[in-house]
PDB file of C-alpha atoms in Angstrom:
ATOM      1  CA  MET I   1      16.450  55.288  76.497  1.00 49.00           C
ATOM      2  CA  ARG I   2      16.445  51.508  75.590  1.00 46.00           C
ATOM      3  CA  ARG I   3      13.796  52.252  73.111  1.00 47.00           C
ATOM      4  CA  ALA I   4      15.629  54.787  71.447  1.00 45.00           C
ATOM      5  CA  VAL I   5      18.793  52.639  71.256  1.00 41.00           C
ATOM      6  CA  ALA I   6      16.772  49.958  69.839  1.00 45.00           C
ATOM      7  CA  GLY I   7      14.971  52.090  67.293  1.00 48.00           C
ATOM      8  CA  ALA I   8      18.495  53.546  66.299  1.00 47.00           C
ATOM      9  CA  GLY I   9      19.885  50.014  66.020  1.00 51.00           C
ATOM     10  CA  LEU I  10      16.897  48.823  63.835  1.00 46.00           C
ATOM     11  CA  ALA I  11      17.000  52.007  61.605  1.00 49.00           C
ATOM     12  CA  GLY I  12      20.717  51.278  60.959  1.00 51.00           C
ATOM     13  CA  LEU I  13      20.022  47.505  60.184  1.00 46.00           C
ATOM     14  CA  LEU I  14      17.179  48.731  57.770  1.00 48.00           C
ATOM     15  CA  LEU I  15      19.619  51.153  56.341  1.00 48.00           C
ATOM     16  CA  LEU I  16      22.148  48.462  55.676  1.00 47.00           C
ATOM     17  CA  VAL I  17      19.549  46.161  54.130  1.00 47.00           C
ATOM     18  CA  GLY I  18      18.575  49.106  51.959  1.00 49.00           C
ATOM     19  CA  ILE I  19      21.956  49.652  50.653  1.00 47.00           C
ATOM     20  CA  VAL I  20      22.626  45.912  49.775  1.00 45.00           C
ATOM     21  CA  LEU I  21      19.269  45.669  48.079  1.00 46.00           C
ATOM     22  CA  VAL I  22      19.922  48.757  45.798  1.00 45.00           C
ATOM     23  CA  ALA I  23      23.599  47.780  45.002  1.00 48.00           C
ATOM     24  CA  ALA I  24      23.232  43.880  44.666  1.00 47.00           C
ATOM     25  CA  PRO I  25      23.674  42.746  41.075  1.00 47.00           C
ATOM     26  CA  TRP I  26      20.631  40.628  41.189  1.00 43.00           C
ATOM     27  CA  ALA I  27      18.491  43.540  42.367  1.00 45.00           C
ATOM     28  CA  ALA I  28      19.026  45.439  38.794  1.00 45.00           C
ATOM     29  CA  PRO I  29      15.576  44.241  37.486  1.00 46.00           C
ATOM     30  CA  TRP I  30      13.516  45.969  40.393  1.00 42.00           C
ATOM     31  CA  SER I  31      11.541  48.696  39.246  1.00 45.00           C
ATOM     32  CA  ALA I  32      11.827  52.471  40.399  1.00 47.00           C
ATOM     33  CA  ALA I  33       8.983  52.078  42.643  1.00 44.00           C
ATOM     34  CA  ALA I  34      10.136  49.078  44.473  1.00 46.00           C
ATOM     35  CA  ARG I  35      13.447  50.914  45.176  1.00 50.00           C
ATOM     36  CA  LEU I  36      11.601  54.089  46.238  1.00 48.00           C
ATOM     37  CA  GLY I  37       9.473  52.054  48.631  1.00 48.00           C
ATOM     38  CA  ALA I  38      12.725  50.322  50.050  1.00 46.00           C
ATOM     39  CA  ALA I  39      13.940  53.810  50.609  1.00 47.00           C
ATOM     40  CA  ALA I  40      10.745  55.076  52.257  1.00 46.00           C
ATOM     41  CA  VAL I  41      10.653  51.859  54.634  1.00 42.00           C
ATOM     42  CA  VAL I  42      14.395  52.491  55.601  1.00 43.00           C
ATOM     43  CA  GLU I  43      13.571  56.098  56.421  1.00 48.00           C
ATOM     44  CA  ALA I  44      10.356  55.246  58.301  1.00 45.00           C
ATOM     45  CA  GLY I  45      12.087  52.625  60.278  1.00 48.00           C
ATOM     46  CA  GLY I  46       8.837  50.484  60.715  1.00 47.00           C
ATOM     47  CA  VAL I  47       9.266  46.746  60.855  1.00 47.00           C
ATOM     48  CA  SER I  48       5.831  46.000  59.453  1.00 52.00           C
ATOM     49  CA  GLN I  49       7.008  48.491  56.371  1.00 54.00           C
ATOM     50  CA  ALA I  50       9.985  46.626  55.962  1.00 53.00           C
ATOM     51  CA  ALA I  51       8.296  43.350  55.659  1.00 55.00           C
ATOM     52  CA  ALA I  52       5.934  44.901  53.143  1.00 50.00           C
ATOM     53  CA  THR I  53       9.011  46.299  51.173  1.00 53.00           C
ATOM     54  CA  ALA I  54      10.767  42.789  51.222  1.00 56.00           C
ATOM     55  CA  ALA I  55       7.551  41.368  49.692  1.00 52.00           C
ATOM     56  CA  VAL I  56       7.634  44.390  47.141  1.00 47.00           C
ATOM     57  CA  ALA I  57      11.079  43.463  46.155  1.00 50.00           C
ATOM     58  CA  ARG I  58      10.263  39.813  46.086  1.00 54.00           C
ATOM     59  CA  ASP I  59       7.363  40.416  43.804  1.00 51.00           C
ATOM     60  CA  SER I  60       9.402  42.878  41.774  1.00 50.00           C
ATOM     61  CA  VAL I  61      12.247  40.598  40.828  1.00 50.00           C
ATOM     62  CA  ALA I  62      12.254  40.025  36.906  1.00 54.00           C
ATOM     63  CA  VAL I  63      12.226  36.211  36.099  1.00 57.00           C
ATOM     64  CA  PRO I  64      14.057  35.757  32.958  1.00 62.00           C
ATOM     65  CA  PRO I  65      12.034  33.493  30.537  1.00 66.00           C
ATOM     66  CA  PRO I  66      13.038  30.268  29.550  1.00 65.00           C
ATOM     67  CA  PRO I  67      15.082  29.593  26.166  1.00 61.00           C
ATOM     68  CA  PRO I  68      13.020  28.928  23.327  1.00 58.00           C
ATOM     69  CA  PRO I  69      12.915  25.117  22.464  1.00 56.00           C
ATOM     70  CA  THR I  70      15.316  24.099  19.595  1.00 48.00           C
ATOM     71  CA  THR I  71      14.215  21.654  17.063  1.00 46.00           C
ATOM     72  CA  ALA I  72      16.937  19.942  15.097  1.00 46.00           C
ATOM     73  CA  LEU I  73      16.350  19.243  11.491  1.00 46.00           C
ATOM     74  CA  ARG I  74      16.308  15.623  10.665  1.00 48.00           C
ATOM     75  CA  ALA I  75      16.382  14.048   7.342  1.00 45.00           C
ATOM     76  CA  PRO I  76      13.496  11.845   6.661  1.00 46.00           C
ATOM     77  CA  THR I  77      14.064   8.263   6.931  1.00 48.00           C
ATOM     78  CA  THR I  78      11.226   6.885   5.302  1.00 47.00           C
ATOM     79  CA  THR I  79      11.103   5.916   1.643  1.00 51.00           C
ATOM     80  CA  VAL I  80       7.800   6.158   0.123  1.00 51.00           C
ATOM     81  CA  ALA I  81       7.100   5.703  -3.621  1.00 55.00           C
ATOM     82  CA  GLY I  82      10.665   6.457  -4.414  1.00 52.00           C
ATOM     83  CA  VAL I  83      11.078   9.326  -2.382  1.00 61.00           C
ATOM     84  CA  ASN I  84      14.712   9.647  -1.007  1.00 66.00           C
ATOM     85  CA  ALA I  85      15.638   6.156  -2.989  1.00 75.00           C
ATOM     86  CA  SER I  86      19.171   5.768  -3.821  1.00 90.00           C
ATOM     87  CA  ALA I  87      20.278   6.013  -7.508  1.00 91.00           C
ATOM     88  CA  VAL I  88      20.419   2.220  -7.685  1.00 91.00           C
ATOM     89  CA  GLU I  89      16.891   1.606  -6.444  1.00 93.00           C
ATOM     90  CA  LYS I  90      15.408   4.183  -8.823  1.00 93.00           C
ATOM     91  CA  LYS I  91      17.229   2.622 -11.706  1.00 93.00           C
ATOM     92  CA  ALA I  92      15.833  -0.692 -10.833  1.00 93.00           C
ATOM     93  CA  GLU I  93      12.341   0.796 -10.276  1.00 95.00           C
ATOM     94  CA  LEU I  94      12.567   2.226 -13.596  1.00 95.00           C
ATOM     95  CA  GLY I  95      13.662  -1.089 -15.201  1.00 95.00           C
ATOM     96  CA  ARG I  96      10.625  -3.034 -13.635  1.00 95.00           C
ATOM     97  CA  ALA I  97       8.353  -0.721 -14.715  1.00 96.00           C
ATOM     98  CA  GLY I  98       9.691  -0.398 -18.341  1.00 97.00           C
ATOM     99  CA  TRP I  99       9.797  -4.224 -18.660  1.00 97.00           C
ATOM    100  CA  THR I 100       6.311  -4.439 -17.368  1.00 97.00           C
ATOM    101  CA  LEU I 101       5.097  -2.110 -19.930  1.00 97.00           C
ATOM    102  CA  ILE I 102       6.799  -3.793 -22.833  1.00 98.00           C
ATOM    103  CA  HIS I 103       5.677  -7.358 -21.783  1.00 98.00           C
ATOM    104  CA  THR I 104       2.140  -6.635 -21.033  1.00 97.00           C
ATOM    105  CA  THR I 105       1.697  -4.455 -24.227  1.00 97.00           C
ATOM    106  CA  ALA I 106       2.907  -7.567 -26.239  1.00 97.00           C
ATOM    107  CA  ALA I 107       0.776  -9.822 -24.273  1.00 97.00           C
ATOM    108  CA  THR I 108      -2.507  -8.037 -24.954  1.00 96.00           C
ATOM    109  CA  LEU I 109      -1.954  -7.603 -28.715  1.00 97.00           C
ATOM    110  CA  PRO I 110      -5.043  -8.852 -30.609  1.00 96.00           C
ATOM    111  CA  THR I 111      -4.964 -12.349 -32.200  1.00 95.00           C
ATOM    112  CA  PRO I 112      -4.937 -12.199 -35.020  1.00 96.00           C
ATOM    113  CA  LEU I 113      -2.309  -9.481 -35.076  1.00 96.00           C
ATOM    114  CA  THR I 114      -3.943  -6.409 -36.918  1.00 97.00           C
ATOM    115  CA  PRO I 115      -1.584  -3.894 -39.056  1.00 97.00           C
ATOM    116  CA  ALA I 116      -2.474  -1.071 -36.737  1.00 98.00           C
ATOM    117  CA  ALA I 117      -1.493  -3.189 -33.509  1.00 98.00           C
ATOM    118  CA  ARG I 118       1.681  -4.461 -35.076  1.00 98.00           C
ATOM    119  CA  ASP I 119       3.010  -0.837 -36.196  1.00 98.00           C
ATOM    120  CA  GLY I 120       2.096   0.463 -32.826  1.00 98.00           C
ATOM    121  CA  VAL I 121       4.057  -2.031 -30.788  1.00 98.00           C
ATOM    122  CA  VAL I 122       7.174  -1.866 -33.234  1.00 98.00           C
ATOM    123  CA  ALA I 123       6.832   2.254 -32.690  1.00 98.00           C
ATOM    124  CA  LEU I 124       6.864   1.864 -28.998  1.00 98.00           C
ATOM    125  CA  LEU I 125       9.946  -0.508 -28.937  1.00 98.00           C
ATOM    126  CA  ARG I 126      11.790   1.636 -31.243  1.00 98.00           C
ATOM    127  CA  ALA I 127      10.764   4.795 -28.972  1.00 98.00           C
ATOM    128  CA  VAL I 128      12.095   2.840 -25.889  1.00 97.00           C
ATOM    129  CA  ALA I 129      15.314   2.474 -27.583  1.00 97.00           C
ATOM    130  CA  GLN I 130      15.685   6.287 -28.634  1.00 97.00           C
ATOM    131  CA  THR I 131      13.884   8.084 -25.427  1.00 97.00           C
ATOM    132  CA  TYR I 132      14.365   5.625 -22.467  1.00 97.00           C
ATOM    133  CA  PRO I 133      15.735   7.830 -19.741  1.00 95.00           C
ATOM    134  CA  CYS I 134      18.779   5.441 -18.851  1.00 95.00           C
ATOM    135  CA  LYS I 135      21.177   6.132 -21.599  1.00 95.00           C
ATOM    136  CA  GLU I 136      23.390   3.113 -21.358  1.00 95.00           C
ATOM    137  CA  CYS I 137      20.184   0.986 -21.166  1.00 96.00           C
ATOM    138  CA  ARG I 138      18.653   2.460 -24.286  1.00 96.00           C
ATOM    139  CA  GLU I 139      21.711   2.044 -26.228  1.00 97.00           C
ATOM    140  CA  HIS I 140      21.746  -1.669 -25.360  1.00 97.00           C
ATOM    141  CA  PHE I 141      18.142  -2.068 -26.227  1.00 98.00           C
ATOM    142  CA  ALA I 142      19.176  -0.412 -29.678  1.00 98.00           C
ATOM    143  CA  SER I 143      21.940  -2.589 -30.191  1.00 98.00           C
ATOM    144  CA  PHE I 144      19.644  -5.669 -29.566  1.00 98.00           C
ATOM    145  CA  ILE I 145      17.085  -4.614 -31.901  1.00 98.00           C
ATOM    146  CA  ALA I 146      19.531  -4.030 -34.638  1.00 97.00           C
ATOM    147  CA  VAL I 147      21.237  -7.543 -34.237  1.00 98.00           C
ATOM    148  CA  HIS I 148      17.824  -9.174 -33.587  1.00 97.00           C
ATOM    149  CA  PRO I 149      15.284  -7.453 -35.513  1.00 97.00           C
ATOM    150  CA  ILE I 150      11.600  -7.287 -33.691  1.00 97.00           C
ATOM    151  CA  ASP I 151       9.612 -10.580 -34.835  1.00 97.00           C
ATOM    152  CA  ILE I 152       6.349  -8.927 -35.965  1.00 96.00           C
ATOM    153  CA  GLU I 153       5.002 -12.389 -37.394  1.00 96.00           C
ATOM    154  CA  SER I 154       2.235 -12.712 -34.694  1.00 97.00           C
ATOM    155  CA  ARG I 155       1.224 -11.675 -30.983  1.00 97.00           C
ATOM    156  CA  ASP I 156       3.103 -14.664 -29.982  1.00 97.00           C
ATOM    157  CA  SER I 157       6.231 -13.929 -31.756  1.00 98.00           C
ATOM    158  CA  ILE I 158       6.171 -10.454 -30.371  1.00 98.00           C
ATOM    159  CA  LEU I 159       5.638 -11.572 -26.968  1.00 98.00           C
ATOM    160  CA  GLN I 160       8.572 -14.040 -27.049  1.00 98.00           C
ATOM    161  CA  TRP I 161      10.716 -11.396 -28.587  1.00 98.00           C
ATOM    162  CA  THR I 162      10.289  -9.260 -25.553  1.00 98.00           C
ATOM    163  CA  CYS I 163      11.137 -12.002 -23.357  1.00 98.00           C
ATOM    164  CA  ILE I 164      14.413 -12.698 -25.361  1.00 98.00           C
ATOM    165  CA  ALA I 165      15.263  -9.393 -25.332  1.00 98.00           C
ATOM    166  CA  HIS I 166      14.741  -9.032 -21.556  1.00 98.00           C
ATOM    167  CA  ASN I 167      16.834 -12.301 -20.855  1.00 98.00           C
ATOM    168  CA  ALA I 168      19.717 -10.413 -22.711  1.00 97.00           C
ATOM    169  CA  VAL I 169      19.639  -7.899 -19.970  1.00 96.00           C
ATOM    170  CA  ASN I 170      19.412 -10.452 -17.291  1.00 96.00           C
ATOM    171  CA  ALA I 171      22.463 -12.333 -18.739  1.00 96.00           C
ATOM    172  CA  ARG I 172      24.653  -9.092 -18.542  1.00 94.00           C
ATOM    173  CA  GLN I 173      23.499  -8.733 -14.906  1.00 93.00           C
ATOM    174  CA  HIS I 174      23.955 -12.125 -13.911  1.00 95.00           C
ATOM    175  CA  LYS I 175      20.390 -12.815 -13.479  1.00 95.00           C
ATOM    176  CA  PRO I 176      18.535 -16.170 -14.337  1.00 95.00           C
ATOM    177  CA  ALA I 177      16.935 -16.467 -17.549  1.00 95.00           C
ATOM    178  CA  TYR I 178      13.070 -16.816 -18.259  1.00 94.00           C
ATOM    179  CA  PRO I 179      11.804 -19.500 -20.317  1.00 94.00           C
ATOM    180  CA  CYS I 180      10.632 -17.704 -23.345  1.00 96.00           C
ATOM    181  CA  GLY I 181       9.437 -20.671 -25.354  1.00 94.00           C
ATOM    182  CA  ASP I 182       6.275 -21.189 -22.745  1.00 95.00           C
ATOM    183  CA  ILE I 183       3.728 -19.081 -24.394  1.00 95.00           C
ATOM    184  CA  LYS I 184       1.153 -20.002 -21.683  1.00 95.00           C
ATOM    185  CA  ALA I 185       3.569 -19.062 -18.894  1.00 96.00           C
ATOM    186  CA  LEU I 186       4.085 -15.553 -20.458  1.00 96.00           C
ATOM    187  CA  ASP I 187       0.272 -15.016 -20.937  1.00 95.00           C
ATOM    188  CA  ALA I 188      -0.358 -16.103 -17.317  1.00 95.00           C
ATOM    189  CA  ARG I 189       2.462 -13.687 -16.271  1.00 94.00           C
ATOM    190  CA  TRP I 190       1.920 -10.805 -18.378  1.00 95.00           C
ATOM    191  CA  GLY I 191      -1.585 -11.153 -20.316  1.00 93.00           C
ATOM    192  CA  ASP I 192      -3.804  -9.838 -17.615  1.00 91.00           C
ATOM    193  CA  CYS I 193      -3.116  -6.160 -16.687  1.00 87.00           C
ATOM    194  CA  GLY I 194      -6.163  -5.780 -14.679  1.00 87.00           C
ATOM    195  CA  CYS I 195      -7.633  -3.159 -17.017  1.00 85.00           C
ATOM    196  CA  ASP I 196     -10.863  -5.398 -17.431  1.00 77.00           C
ATOM    197  CA  ARG I 197     -11.670  -5.428 -13.719  1.00 65.00           C
ATOM    198  CA  GLY I 198     -12.424  -2.881 -11.351  1.00 57.00           C
ATOM    199  CA  PRO I 199     -14.278   0.565 -11.137  1.00 59.00           C
ATOM    200  CA  GLY I 200     -12.537   1.746 -14.249  1.00 53.00           C
ATOM    201  CA  ALA I 201     -13.212  -1.076 -16.572  1.00 55.00           C
ATOM    202  CA  ALA I 202     -14.703  -0.449 -19.934  1.00 50.00           C
ATOM    203  CA  LYS I 203     -18.518  -1.780 -19.672  1.00 47.00           C
ATOM    204  CA  ALA I 204     -19.893  -3.406 -22.955  1.00 39.00           C
TER     205      ALA I 204
END
C-alpha cells in the first residue's frame, strides 16, 4: 500500500516536471525527440529514466552562438610619402620639389654653357611658369620672369637668377633670404645631385 502511494506521488511529481519542461519558454529549443523522451519517462514513472530524461533535456538545449565581433573602421593616422597629408603640407612638399629641380638643374649646367643647355634650361623655367600645378605660384613665377628676365650669360648667372627668384618667394612668405652672391655656397648646396654615384651611375 505504501509503495503504491509512493509510486503515485512520484508519478504525479514526474508529470508536473514534464508539464513544466514542455511549457517553459526556455524549453522551446528542445528537439521533438527530447520531448517524446520526457513524456515516456513520465508515463513509465521510473526514477532512473527520469534522470536520463533530464540529461537528454540538458544536452538538447540549444546554446545561442556568440554575436559576431564588430570592428569599427578607423581612419589611418600615419602619414607616409604624402598620404593623408593636409593641403598645406602637400603644397609645401610640391614647392620643395620644384625648387630642388630648378636649382639643381642650374647648378649642373655645363661650363662653358652650351647653346643646347641654355635653351633647355630656359624652356624648363618657362614651362614651370606655364604648367606648375599651383595656379597662384606659377602666376607669381611668370610675373617674376617678366620683370626679371632669365640671365643666360653663363651657368653661374643662371644659378644666381634661380636663387634670386627663390628669395622673392621667401620674402613674400616672410622667410629669410639666401645669399645668392656666393657661387661656391650655391654649388655646395645644389651642385651634387648624387646622380654620379651609386648603382645607377653612368660608367665611363
